PDB file of C-alpha atoms and ligand atoms in Angstrom:
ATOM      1  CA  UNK A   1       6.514   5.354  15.747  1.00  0.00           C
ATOM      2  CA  UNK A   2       6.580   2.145  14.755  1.00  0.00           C
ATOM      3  CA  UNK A   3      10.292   0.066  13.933  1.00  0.00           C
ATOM      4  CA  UNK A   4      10.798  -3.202  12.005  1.00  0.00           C
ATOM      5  CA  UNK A   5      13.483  -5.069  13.962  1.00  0.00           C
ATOM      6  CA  UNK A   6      16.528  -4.157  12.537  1.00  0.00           C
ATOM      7  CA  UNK A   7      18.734  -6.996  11.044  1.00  0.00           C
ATOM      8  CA  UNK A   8      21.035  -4.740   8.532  1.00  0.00           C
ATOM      9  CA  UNK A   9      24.333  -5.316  11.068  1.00  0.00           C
ATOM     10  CA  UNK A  10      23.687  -9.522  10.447  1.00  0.00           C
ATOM     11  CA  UNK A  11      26.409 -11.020   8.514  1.00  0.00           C
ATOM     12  CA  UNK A  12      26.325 -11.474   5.213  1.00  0.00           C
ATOM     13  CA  UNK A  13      25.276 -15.112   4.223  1.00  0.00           C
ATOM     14  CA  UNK A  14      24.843 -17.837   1.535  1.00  0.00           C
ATOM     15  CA  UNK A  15      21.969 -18.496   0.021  1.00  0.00           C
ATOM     16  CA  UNK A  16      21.619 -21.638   1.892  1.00  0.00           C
ATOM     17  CA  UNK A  17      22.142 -20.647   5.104  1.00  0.00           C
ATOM     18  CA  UNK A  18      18.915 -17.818   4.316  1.00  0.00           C
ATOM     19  CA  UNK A  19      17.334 -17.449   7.559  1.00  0.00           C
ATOM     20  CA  UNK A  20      14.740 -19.899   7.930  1.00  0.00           C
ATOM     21  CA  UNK A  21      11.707 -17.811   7.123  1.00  0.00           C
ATOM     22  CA  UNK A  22       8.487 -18.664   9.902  1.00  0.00           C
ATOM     23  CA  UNK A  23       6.006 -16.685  11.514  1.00  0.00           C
ATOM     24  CA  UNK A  24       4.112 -15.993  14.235  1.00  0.00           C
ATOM     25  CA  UNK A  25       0.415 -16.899  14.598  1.00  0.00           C
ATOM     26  CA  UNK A  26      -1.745 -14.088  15.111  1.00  0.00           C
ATOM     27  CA  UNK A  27      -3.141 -13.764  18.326  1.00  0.00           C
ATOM     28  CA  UNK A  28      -6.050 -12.230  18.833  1.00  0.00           C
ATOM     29  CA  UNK A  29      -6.518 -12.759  22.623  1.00  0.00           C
ATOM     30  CA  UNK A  30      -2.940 -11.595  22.768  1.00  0.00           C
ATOM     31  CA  UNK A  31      -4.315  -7.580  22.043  1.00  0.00           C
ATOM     32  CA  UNK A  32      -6.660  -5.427  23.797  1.00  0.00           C
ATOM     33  CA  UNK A  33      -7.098  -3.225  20.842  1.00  0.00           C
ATOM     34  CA  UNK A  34      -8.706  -4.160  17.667  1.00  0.00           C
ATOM     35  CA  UNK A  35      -6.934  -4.707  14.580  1.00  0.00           C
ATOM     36  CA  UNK A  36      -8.917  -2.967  11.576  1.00  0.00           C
ATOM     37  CA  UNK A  37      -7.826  -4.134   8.460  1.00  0.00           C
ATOM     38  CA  UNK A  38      -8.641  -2.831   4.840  1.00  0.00           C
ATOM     39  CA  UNK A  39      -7.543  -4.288   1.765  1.00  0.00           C
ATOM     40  CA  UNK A  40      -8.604  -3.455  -2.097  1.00  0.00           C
ATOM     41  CA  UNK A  41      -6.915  -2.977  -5.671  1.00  0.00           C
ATOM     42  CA  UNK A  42      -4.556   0.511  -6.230  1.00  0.00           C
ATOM     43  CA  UNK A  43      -6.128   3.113  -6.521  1.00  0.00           C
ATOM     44  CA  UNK A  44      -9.724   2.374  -4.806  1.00  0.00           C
ATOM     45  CA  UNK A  45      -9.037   4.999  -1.926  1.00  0.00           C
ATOM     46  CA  UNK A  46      -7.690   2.456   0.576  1.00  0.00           C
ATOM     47  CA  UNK A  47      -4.618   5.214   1.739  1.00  0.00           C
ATOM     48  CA  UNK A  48      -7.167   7.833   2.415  1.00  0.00           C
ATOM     49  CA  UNK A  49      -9.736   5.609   4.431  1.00  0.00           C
ATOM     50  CA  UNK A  50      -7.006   4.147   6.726  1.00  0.00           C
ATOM     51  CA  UNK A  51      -5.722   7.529   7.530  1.00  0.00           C
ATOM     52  CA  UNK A  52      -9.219   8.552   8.232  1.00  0.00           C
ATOM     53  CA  UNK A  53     -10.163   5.817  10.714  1.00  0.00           C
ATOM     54  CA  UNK A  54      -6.813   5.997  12.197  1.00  0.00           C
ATOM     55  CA  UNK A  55      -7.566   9.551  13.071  1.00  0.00           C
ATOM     56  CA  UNK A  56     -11.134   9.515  13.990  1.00  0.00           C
ATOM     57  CA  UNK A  57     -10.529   6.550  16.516  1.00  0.00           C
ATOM     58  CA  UNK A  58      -7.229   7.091  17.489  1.00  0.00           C
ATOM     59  CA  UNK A  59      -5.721   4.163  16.426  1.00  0.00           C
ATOM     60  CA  UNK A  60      -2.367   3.712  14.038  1.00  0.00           C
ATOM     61  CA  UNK A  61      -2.250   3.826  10.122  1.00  0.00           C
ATOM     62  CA  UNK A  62       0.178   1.274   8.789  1.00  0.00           C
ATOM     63  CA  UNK A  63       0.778   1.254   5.023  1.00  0.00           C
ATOM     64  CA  UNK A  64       2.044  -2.030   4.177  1.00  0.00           C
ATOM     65  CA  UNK A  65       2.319  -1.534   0.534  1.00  0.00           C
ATOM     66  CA  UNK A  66       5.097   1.257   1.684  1.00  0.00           C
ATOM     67  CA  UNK A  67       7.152  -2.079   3.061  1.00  0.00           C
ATOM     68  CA  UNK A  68       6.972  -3.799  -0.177  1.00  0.00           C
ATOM     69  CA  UNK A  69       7.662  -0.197  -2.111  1.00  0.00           C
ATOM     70  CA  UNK A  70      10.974   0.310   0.174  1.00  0.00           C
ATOM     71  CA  UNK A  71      12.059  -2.951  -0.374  1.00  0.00           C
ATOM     72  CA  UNK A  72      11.678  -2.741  -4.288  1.00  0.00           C
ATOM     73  CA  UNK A  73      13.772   0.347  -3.774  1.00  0.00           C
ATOM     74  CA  UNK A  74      16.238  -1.511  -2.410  1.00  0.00           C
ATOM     75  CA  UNK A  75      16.622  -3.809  -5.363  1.00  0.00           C
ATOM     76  CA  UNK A  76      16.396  -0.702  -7.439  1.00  0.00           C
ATOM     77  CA  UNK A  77      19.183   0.900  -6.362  1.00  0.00           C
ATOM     78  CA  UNK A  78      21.550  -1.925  -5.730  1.00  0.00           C
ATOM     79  CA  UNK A  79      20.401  -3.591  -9.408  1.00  0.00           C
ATOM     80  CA  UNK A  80      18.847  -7.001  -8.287  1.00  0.00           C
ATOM     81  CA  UNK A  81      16.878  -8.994 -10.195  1.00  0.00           C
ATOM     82  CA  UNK A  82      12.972  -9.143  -9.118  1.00  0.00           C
ATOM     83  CA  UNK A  83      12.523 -12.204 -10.527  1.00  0.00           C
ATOM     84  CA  UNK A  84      14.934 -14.063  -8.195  1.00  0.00           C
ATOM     85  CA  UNK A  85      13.294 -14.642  -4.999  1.00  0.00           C
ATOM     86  CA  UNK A  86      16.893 -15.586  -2.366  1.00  0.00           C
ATOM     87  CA  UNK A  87      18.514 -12.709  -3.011  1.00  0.00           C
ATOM     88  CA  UNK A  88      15.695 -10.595  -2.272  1.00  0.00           C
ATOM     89  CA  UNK A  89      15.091 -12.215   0.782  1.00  0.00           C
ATOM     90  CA  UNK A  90      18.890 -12.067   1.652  1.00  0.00           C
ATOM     91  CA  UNK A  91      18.562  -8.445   0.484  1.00  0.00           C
ATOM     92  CA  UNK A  92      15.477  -8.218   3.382  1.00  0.00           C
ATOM     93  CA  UNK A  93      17.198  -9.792   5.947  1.00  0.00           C
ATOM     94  CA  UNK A  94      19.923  -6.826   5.677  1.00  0.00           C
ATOM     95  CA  UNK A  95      17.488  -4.403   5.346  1.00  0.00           C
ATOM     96  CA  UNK A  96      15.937  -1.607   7.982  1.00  0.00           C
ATOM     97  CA  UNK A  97      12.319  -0.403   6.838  1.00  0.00           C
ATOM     98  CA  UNK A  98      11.116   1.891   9.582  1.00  0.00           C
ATOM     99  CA  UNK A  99       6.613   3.282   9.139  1.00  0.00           C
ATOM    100  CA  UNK A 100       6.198   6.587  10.847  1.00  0.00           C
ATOM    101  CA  UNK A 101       2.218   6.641  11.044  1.00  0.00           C
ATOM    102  CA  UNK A 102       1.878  10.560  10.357  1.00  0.00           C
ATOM    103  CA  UNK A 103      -1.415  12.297  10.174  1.00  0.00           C
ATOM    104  CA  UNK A 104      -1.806  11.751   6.080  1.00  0.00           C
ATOM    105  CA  UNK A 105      -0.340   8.232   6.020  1.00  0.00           C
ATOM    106  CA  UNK A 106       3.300   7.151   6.429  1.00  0.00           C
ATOM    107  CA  UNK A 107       6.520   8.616   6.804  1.00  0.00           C
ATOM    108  CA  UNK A 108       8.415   5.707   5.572  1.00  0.00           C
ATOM    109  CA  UNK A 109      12.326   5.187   6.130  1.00  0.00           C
ATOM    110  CA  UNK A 110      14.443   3.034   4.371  1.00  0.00           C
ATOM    111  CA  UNK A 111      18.185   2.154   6.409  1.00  0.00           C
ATOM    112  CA  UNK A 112      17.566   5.319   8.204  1.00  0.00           C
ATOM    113  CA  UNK A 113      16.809   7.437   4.771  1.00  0.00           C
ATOM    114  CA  UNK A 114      13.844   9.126   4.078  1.00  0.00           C
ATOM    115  CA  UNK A 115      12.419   7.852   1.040  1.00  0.00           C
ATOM    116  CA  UNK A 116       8.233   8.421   1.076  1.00  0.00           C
ATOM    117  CA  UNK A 117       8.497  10.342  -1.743  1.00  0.00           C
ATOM    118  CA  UNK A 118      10.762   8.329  -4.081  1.00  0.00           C
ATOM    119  CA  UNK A 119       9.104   4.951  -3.353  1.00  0.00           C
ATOM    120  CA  UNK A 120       5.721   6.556  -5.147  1.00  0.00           C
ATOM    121  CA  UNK A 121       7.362   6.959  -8.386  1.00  0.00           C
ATOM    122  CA  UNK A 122       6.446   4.688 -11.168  1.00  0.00           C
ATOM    123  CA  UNK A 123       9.611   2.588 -11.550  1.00  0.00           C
ATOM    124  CA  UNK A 124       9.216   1.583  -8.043  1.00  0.00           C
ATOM    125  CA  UNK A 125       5.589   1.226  -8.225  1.00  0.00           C
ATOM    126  CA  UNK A 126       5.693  -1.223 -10.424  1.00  0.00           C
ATOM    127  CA  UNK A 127       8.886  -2.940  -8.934  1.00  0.00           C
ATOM    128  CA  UNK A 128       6.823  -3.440  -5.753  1.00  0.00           C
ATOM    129  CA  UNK A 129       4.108  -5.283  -7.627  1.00  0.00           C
ATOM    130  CA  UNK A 130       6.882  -7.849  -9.078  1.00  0.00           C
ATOM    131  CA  UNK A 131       8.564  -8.596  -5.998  1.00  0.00           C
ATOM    132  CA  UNK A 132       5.634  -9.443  -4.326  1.00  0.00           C
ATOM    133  CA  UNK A 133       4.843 -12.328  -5.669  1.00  0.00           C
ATOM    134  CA  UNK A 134       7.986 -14.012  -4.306  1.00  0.00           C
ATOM    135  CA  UNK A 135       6.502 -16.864  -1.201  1.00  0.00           C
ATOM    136  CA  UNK A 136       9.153 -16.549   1.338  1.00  0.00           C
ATOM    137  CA  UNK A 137       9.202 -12.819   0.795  1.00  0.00           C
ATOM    138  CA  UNK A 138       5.339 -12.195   1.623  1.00  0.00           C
ATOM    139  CA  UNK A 139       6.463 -14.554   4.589  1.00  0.00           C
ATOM    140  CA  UNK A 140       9.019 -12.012   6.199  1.00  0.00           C
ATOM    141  CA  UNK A 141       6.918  -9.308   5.221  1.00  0.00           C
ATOM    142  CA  UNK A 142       3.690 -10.745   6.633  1.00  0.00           C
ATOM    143  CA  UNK A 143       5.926 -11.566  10.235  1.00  0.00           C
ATOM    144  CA  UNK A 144       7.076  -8.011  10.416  1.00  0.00           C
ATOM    145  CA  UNK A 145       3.485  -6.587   9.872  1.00  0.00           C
ATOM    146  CA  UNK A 146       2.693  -9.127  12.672  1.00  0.00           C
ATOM    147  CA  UNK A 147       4.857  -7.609  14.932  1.00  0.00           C
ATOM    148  CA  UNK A 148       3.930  -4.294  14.180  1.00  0.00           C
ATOM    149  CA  UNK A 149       0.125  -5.165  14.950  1.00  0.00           C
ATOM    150  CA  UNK A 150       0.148  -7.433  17.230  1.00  0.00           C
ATOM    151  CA  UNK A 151      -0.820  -5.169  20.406  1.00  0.00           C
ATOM    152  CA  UNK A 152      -3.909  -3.938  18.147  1.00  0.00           C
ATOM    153  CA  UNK A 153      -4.998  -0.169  17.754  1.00  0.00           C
ATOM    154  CA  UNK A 154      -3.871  -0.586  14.054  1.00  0.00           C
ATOM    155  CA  UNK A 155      -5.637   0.214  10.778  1.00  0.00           C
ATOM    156  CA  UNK A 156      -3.427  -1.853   8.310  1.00  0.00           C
ATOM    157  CA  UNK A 157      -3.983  -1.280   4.991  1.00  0.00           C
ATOM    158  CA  UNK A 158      -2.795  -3.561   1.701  1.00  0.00           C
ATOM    159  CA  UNK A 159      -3.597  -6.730  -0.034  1.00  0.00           C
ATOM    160  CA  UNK A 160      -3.719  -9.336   2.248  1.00  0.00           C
ATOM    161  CA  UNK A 161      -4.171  -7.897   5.678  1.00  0.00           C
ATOM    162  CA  UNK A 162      -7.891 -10.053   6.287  1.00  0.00           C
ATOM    163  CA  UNK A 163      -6.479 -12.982   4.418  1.00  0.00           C
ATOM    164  CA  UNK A 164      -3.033 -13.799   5.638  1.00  0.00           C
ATOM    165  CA  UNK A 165      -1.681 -11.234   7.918  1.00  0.00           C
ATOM    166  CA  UNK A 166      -4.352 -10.871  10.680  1.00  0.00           C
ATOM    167  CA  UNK A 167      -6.764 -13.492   9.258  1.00  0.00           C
ATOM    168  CA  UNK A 168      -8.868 -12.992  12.981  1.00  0.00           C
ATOM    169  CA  UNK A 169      -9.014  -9.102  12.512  1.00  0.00           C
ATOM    170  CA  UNK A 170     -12.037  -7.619  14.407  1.00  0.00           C
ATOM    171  CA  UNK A 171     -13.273  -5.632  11.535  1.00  0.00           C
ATOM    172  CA  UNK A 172     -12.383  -6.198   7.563  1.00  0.00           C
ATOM    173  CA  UNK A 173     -13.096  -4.146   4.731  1.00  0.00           C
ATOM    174  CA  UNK A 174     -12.471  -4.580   1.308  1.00  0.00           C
ATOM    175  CA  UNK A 175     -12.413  -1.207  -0.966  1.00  0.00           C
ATOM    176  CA  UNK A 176     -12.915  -2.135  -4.367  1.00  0.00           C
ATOM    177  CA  UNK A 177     -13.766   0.078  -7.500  1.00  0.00           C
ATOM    178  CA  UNK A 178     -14.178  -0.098 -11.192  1.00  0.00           C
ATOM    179  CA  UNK A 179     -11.157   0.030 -12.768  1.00  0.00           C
ATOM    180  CA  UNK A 180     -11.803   3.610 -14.774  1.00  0.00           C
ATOM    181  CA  UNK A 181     -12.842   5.223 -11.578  1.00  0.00           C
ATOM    182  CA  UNK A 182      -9.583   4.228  -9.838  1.00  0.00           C
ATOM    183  CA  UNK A 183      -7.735   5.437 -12.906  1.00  0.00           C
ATOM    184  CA  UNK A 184      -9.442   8.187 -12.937  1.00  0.00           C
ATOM    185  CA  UNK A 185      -9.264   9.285  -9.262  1.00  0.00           C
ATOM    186  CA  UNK A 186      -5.052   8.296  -9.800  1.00  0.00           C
ATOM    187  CA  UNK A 187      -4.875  10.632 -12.705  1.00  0.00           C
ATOM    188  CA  UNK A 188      -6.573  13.409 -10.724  1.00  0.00           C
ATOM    189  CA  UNK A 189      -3.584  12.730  -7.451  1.00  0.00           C
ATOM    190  CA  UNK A 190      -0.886  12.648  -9.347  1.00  0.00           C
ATOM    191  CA  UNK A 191      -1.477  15.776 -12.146  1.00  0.00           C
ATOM    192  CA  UNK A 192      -1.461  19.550 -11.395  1.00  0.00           C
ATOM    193  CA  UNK A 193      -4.533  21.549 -11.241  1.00  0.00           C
ATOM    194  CA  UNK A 194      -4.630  23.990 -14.158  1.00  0.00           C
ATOM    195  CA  UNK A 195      -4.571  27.161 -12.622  1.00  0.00           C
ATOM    196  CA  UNK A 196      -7.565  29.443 -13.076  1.00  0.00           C
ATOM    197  CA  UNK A 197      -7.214  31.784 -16.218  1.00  0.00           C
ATOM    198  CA  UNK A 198      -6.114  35.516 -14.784  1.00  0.00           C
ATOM    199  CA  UNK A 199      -8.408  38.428 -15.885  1.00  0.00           C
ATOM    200  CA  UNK A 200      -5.645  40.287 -16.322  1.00  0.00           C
ATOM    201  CA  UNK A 201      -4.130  38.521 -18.571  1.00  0.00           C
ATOM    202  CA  UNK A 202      -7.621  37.605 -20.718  1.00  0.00           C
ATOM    203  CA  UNK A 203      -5.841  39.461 -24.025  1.00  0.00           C
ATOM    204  CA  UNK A 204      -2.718  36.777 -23.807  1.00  0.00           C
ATOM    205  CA  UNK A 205      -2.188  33.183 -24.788  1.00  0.00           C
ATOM    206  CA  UNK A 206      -2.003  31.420 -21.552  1.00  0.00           C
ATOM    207  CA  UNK A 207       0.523  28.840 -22.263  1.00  0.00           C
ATOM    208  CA  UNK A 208      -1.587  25.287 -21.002  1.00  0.00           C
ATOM    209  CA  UNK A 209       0.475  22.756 -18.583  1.00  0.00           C
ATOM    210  CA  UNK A 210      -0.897  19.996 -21.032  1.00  0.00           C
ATOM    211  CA  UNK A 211      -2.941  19.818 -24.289  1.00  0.00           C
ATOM    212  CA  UNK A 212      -5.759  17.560 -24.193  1.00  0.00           C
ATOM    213  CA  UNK A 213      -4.399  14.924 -26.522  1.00  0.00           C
ATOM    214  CA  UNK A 214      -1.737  15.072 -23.474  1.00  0.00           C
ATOM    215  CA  UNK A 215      -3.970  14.540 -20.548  1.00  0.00           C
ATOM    216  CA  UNK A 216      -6.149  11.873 -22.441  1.00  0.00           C
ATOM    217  CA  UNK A 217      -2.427   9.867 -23.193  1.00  0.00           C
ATOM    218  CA  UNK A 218      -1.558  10.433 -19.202  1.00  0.00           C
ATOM    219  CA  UNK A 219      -4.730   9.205 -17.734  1.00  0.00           C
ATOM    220  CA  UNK A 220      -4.712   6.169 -20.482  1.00  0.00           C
ATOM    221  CA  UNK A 221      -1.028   5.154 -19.311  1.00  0.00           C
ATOM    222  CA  UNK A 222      -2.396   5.439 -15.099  1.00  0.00           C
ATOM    223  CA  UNK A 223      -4.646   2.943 -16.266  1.00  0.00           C
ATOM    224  CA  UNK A 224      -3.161   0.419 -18.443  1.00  0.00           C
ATOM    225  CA  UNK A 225      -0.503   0.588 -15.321  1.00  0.00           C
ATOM    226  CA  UNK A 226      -3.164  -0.179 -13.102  1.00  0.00           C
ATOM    227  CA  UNK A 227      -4.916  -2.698 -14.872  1.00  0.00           C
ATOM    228  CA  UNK A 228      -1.849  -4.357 -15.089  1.00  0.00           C
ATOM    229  CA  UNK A 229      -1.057  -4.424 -11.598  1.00  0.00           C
ATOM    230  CA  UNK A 230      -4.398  -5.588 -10.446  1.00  0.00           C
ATOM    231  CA  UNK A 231      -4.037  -8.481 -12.903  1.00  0.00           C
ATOM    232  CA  UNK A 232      -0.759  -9.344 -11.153  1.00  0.00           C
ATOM    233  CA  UNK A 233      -1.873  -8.975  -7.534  1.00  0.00           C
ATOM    234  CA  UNK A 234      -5.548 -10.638  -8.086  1.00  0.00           C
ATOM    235  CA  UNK A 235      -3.446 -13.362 -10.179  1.00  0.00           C
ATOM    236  CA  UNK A 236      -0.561 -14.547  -7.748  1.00  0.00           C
ATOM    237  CA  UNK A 237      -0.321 -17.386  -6.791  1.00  0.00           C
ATOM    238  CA  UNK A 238       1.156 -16.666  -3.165  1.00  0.00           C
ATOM    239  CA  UNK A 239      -2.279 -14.384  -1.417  1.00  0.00           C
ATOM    240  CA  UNK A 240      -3.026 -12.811  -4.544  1.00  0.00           C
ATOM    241  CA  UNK A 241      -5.728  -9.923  -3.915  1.00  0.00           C
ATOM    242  CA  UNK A 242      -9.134 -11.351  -2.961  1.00  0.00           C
ATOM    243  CA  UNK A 243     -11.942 -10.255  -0.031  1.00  0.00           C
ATOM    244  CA  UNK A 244     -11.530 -12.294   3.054  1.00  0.00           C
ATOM    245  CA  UNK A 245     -14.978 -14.575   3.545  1.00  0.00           C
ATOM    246  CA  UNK A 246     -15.970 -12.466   6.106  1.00  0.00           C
ATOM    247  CA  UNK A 247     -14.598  -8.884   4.487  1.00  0.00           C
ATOM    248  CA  UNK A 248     -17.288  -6.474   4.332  1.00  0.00           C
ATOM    249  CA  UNK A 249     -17.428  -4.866   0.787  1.00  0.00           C
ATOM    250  CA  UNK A 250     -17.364  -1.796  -0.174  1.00  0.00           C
ATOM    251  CA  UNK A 251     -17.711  -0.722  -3.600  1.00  0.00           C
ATOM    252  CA  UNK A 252     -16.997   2.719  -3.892  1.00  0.00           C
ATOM    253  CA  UNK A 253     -17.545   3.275  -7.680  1.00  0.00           C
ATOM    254  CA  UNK A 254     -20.721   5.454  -7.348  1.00  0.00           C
ATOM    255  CA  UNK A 255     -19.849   6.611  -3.822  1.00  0.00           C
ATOM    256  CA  UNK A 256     -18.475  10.159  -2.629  1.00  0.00           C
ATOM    257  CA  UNK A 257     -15.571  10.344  -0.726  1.00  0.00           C
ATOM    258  CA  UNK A 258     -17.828  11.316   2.120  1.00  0.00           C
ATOM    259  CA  UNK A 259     -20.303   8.362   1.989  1.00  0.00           C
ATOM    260  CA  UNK A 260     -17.484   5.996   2.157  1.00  0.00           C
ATOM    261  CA  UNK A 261     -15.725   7.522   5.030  1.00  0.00           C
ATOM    262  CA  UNK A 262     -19.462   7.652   6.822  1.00  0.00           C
ATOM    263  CA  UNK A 263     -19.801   3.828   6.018  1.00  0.00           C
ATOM    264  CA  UNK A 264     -16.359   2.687   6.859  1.00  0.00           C
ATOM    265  CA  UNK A 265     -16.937   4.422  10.407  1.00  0.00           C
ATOM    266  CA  UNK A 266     -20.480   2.967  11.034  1.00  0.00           C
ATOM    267  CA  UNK A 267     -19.074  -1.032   9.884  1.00  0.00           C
ATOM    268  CA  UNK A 268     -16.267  -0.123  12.345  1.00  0.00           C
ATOM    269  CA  UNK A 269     -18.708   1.234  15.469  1.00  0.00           C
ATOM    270  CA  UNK A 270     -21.015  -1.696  14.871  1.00  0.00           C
ATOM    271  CA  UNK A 271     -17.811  -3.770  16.415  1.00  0.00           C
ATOM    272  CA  UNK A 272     -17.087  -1.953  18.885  1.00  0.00           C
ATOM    273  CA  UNK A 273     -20.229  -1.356  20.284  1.00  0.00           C
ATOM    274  CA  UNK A 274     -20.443  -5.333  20.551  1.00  0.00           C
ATOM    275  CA  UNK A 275     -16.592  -6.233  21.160  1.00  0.00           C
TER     276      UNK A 275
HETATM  277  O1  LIG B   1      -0.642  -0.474  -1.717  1.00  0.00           O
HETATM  278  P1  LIG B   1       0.533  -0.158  -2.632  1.00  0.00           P
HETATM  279  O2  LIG B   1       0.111   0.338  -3.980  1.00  0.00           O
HETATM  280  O3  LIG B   1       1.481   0.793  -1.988  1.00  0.00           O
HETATM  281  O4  LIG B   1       1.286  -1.567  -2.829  1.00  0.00           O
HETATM  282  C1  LIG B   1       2.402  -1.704  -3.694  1.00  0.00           C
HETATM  283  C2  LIG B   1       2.498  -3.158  -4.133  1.00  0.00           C
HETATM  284  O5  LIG B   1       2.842  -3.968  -3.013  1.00  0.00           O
HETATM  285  C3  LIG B   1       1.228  -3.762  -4.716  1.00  0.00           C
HETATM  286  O6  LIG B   1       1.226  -3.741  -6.127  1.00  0.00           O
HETATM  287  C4  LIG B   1       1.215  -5.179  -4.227  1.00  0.00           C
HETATM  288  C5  LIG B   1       2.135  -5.198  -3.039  1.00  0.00           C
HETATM  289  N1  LIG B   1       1.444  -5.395  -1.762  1.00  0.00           N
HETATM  290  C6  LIG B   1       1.153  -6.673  -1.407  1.00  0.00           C
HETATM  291  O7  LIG B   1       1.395  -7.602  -2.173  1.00  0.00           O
HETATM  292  N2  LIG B   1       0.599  -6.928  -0.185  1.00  0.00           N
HETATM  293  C7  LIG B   1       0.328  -5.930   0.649  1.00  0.00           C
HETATM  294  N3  LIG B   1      -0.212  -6.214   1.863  1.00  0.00           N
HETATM  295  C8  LIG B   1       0.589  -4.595   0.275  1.00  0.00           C
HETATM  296  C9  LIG B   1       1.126  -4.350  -0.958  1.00  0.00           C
END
């Protein structure tokens, strides 16, 4: 289990006494373990690698999107601005995000509270794209994923991980897609299977979960959302969402699920059969 240090009992304070926000270096020499880090737009499959490679080499899956997603929770529910960067950060400094690297990702807990499931709904999926852009933010959020990776054994997954977070990380991939592909593979997560049609019941209307008008106006909305959110993560100006120099890229447009998991585990054997 992994903790974020907990600073919800501090004060409260004025804006201009914000804690000074600094970080630690990484250190590579500092861990005996590597630090595999994987970064890529929403939606290219970057949740499902991590949890693989965590599990085939026994290392820990941290999802640091699920930080920025519990923190835009937090605004959500206490109805702050995401535009204004010192109360956020104030709002940060009071605030207790705990990643529970389970099997299948991250059980993620927000002050104590469960909230893995809430923080994937849209309004906070799209609240976690706007308060990311915020400098001193990424900052604090880039010193607690420090922490959290500093001994190594970590497959950190997000935006940034090769560029600012662990820019010496032993092994970096970047999991990219085309757009319509990640839409498409969204749209296929987040709606119901039709069930199969019952013999039985051949002589009846089967009532349908969605027409086809329906399902062509969901998929369409997954990815205008997405488009928009890679524009605003590739556009920041604070780490916006670009392959580290020496991130090895995978594109998995025309891949299978299979292929990519094969590849990810051969670019990730190739270093540690030198390191
Ligand atoms: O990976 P995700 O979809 O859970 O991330 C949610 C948002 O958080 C994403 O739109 C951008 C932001 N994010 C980030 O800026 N840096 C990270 N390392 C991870 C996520």
């Amino acid at each position: 289990m992994s903790h974020l240090p907990d600073n919800s009992n501090a004060p409260n304070q004025p804006e201009s006494t914000l804690p000074k926000v600094e970080v630690e270096p990484s250190c590579p020499i500092c861990r005996s373990r590597p630090v595999i880090a994987i970064d890529g737009p929403a939606g290219a499959g970057k949740s499902t690698l991590a949890a693989h490679l965590a599990r085939h080499f026994g290392f820990l899956n941290l999802e640091t999107g699920a930080m920025y997603r519990a923190l835009a929770l937090k605004a959500i529910e206490n109805d702050f601005s995401f535009d204004d960067e010192a109360p956020l950060l104030d709002l940060a400094a009071h605030t207790r995000i705990t990643l529970e690297p389970q099997l299948e990702g991250n059980r993620v807990l927000l002050d104590g509270i469960d909230v893995s499931r809430r923080i994937r709904e849209q309004d906070v999926t799209a609240a976690a794209s706007r308060i990311s852009i915020h400098h001193n933010l990424r900052v604090w959020m880039v010193g607690q994923q420090r922490a959290l990776g500093a001994a190594g054994g970590v497959v950190m997954e997000g935006r940034d991980i090769g560029t600012a977070v662990f820019p010496d990380a032993e092994v970096k991939i970047f999991l990219d897609a085309a757009p319509e592909v990640r839409g498409n593979r969204r749209y296929r997560q987040t709606t119901p299977v039709q069930p199969p049609a019952d013999p039985e019941d051949s002589g009846r209307q089967r009532p349908t979960l969605e027409t086809a008008e329906q399902q062509r106006a969901a998929e369409e909305a997954i990815l205008r959302d997405l488009k928009e959110r890679d524009y605003r993560d590739r556009h920041r100006a604070e780490s916006p969402l670009q392959p580290a120099p020496d991130a090895v890229i995978l594109d998995s447009t025309t891949m299978t699920l299979d292929e990519v998991l094969a590849r990810a585990e051969e670019i990730v054997n190739a270093h540690l059969s030198t390191g």
